[in-house]
């Protein structure tokens, strides 16, 4: 149970960072 929660948190954090990275990249290209 504990392992699953940690894994889900790490995945969510990773994907959030990935989303932000692409958002900044798109803004940079559009600028």
mmCIF file of C-alpha atoms in Angstrom:
data_model
loop_
_atom_site.group_PDB
_atom_site.id
_atom_site.type_symbol
_atom_site.label_atom_id
_atom_site.label_comp_id
_atom_site.label_asym_id
_atom_site.label_seq_id
_atom_site.Cartn_x
_atom_site.Cartn_y
_atom_site.Cartn_z
ATOM 1 C CA UNK A 1 0.000 0.000 0.000
ATOM 2 C CA UNK A 2 2.688 2.474 1.018
ATOM 3 C CA UNK A 3 4.776 1.629 -2.038
ATOM 4 C CA UNK A 4 1.800 2.205 -4.335
ATOM 5 C CA UNK A 5 1.080 5.649 -2.887
ATOM 6 C CA UNK A 6 4.723 6.677 -3.221
ATOM 7 C CA UNK A 7 4.837 5.440 -6.799
ATOM 8 C CA UNK A 8 1.668 7.355 -7.704
ATOM 9 C CA UNK A 9 3.049 10.533 -6.128
ATOM 10 C CA UNK A 10 6.320 10.242 -8.027
ATOM 11 C CA UNK A 11 4.493 9.633 -11.309
ATOM 12 C CA UNK A 12 2.168 12.595 -10.770
ATOM 13 C CA UNK A 13 5.110 14.861 -9.911
ATOM 14 C CA UNK A 14 7.024 13.646 -12.957
ATOM 15 C CA UNK A 15 4.138 14.256 -15.337
ATOM 16 C CA UNK A 16 3.391 17.678 -13.827
ATOM 17 C CA UNK A 17 7.003 18.712 -14.373
ATOM 18 C CA UNK A 18 6.909 17.308 -17.905
ATOM 19 C CA UNK A 19 3.754 19.317 -18.637
ATOM 20 C CA UNK A 20 5.343 22.513 -17.344
ATOM 21 C CA UNK A 21 8.484 21.864 -19.359
ATOM 22 C CA UNK A 22 6.509 21.552 -22.590
ATOM 23 C CA UNK A 23 4.428 24.621 -21.723
ATOM 24 C CA UNK A 24 7.570 26.715 -21.270
ATOM 25 C CA UNK A 25 9.071 25.262 -24.432
ATOM 26 C CA UNK A 26 5.939 26.126 -26.426
ATOM 27 C CA UNK A 27 5.962 29.670 -25.010
ATOM 28 C CA UNK A 28 9.627 30.040 -25.978
ATOM 29 C CA UNK A 29 8.986 28.858 -29.543
ATOM 30 C CA UNK A 30 5.920 31.099 -29.881
ATOM 31 C CA UNK A 31 7.768 34.164 -28.584
#
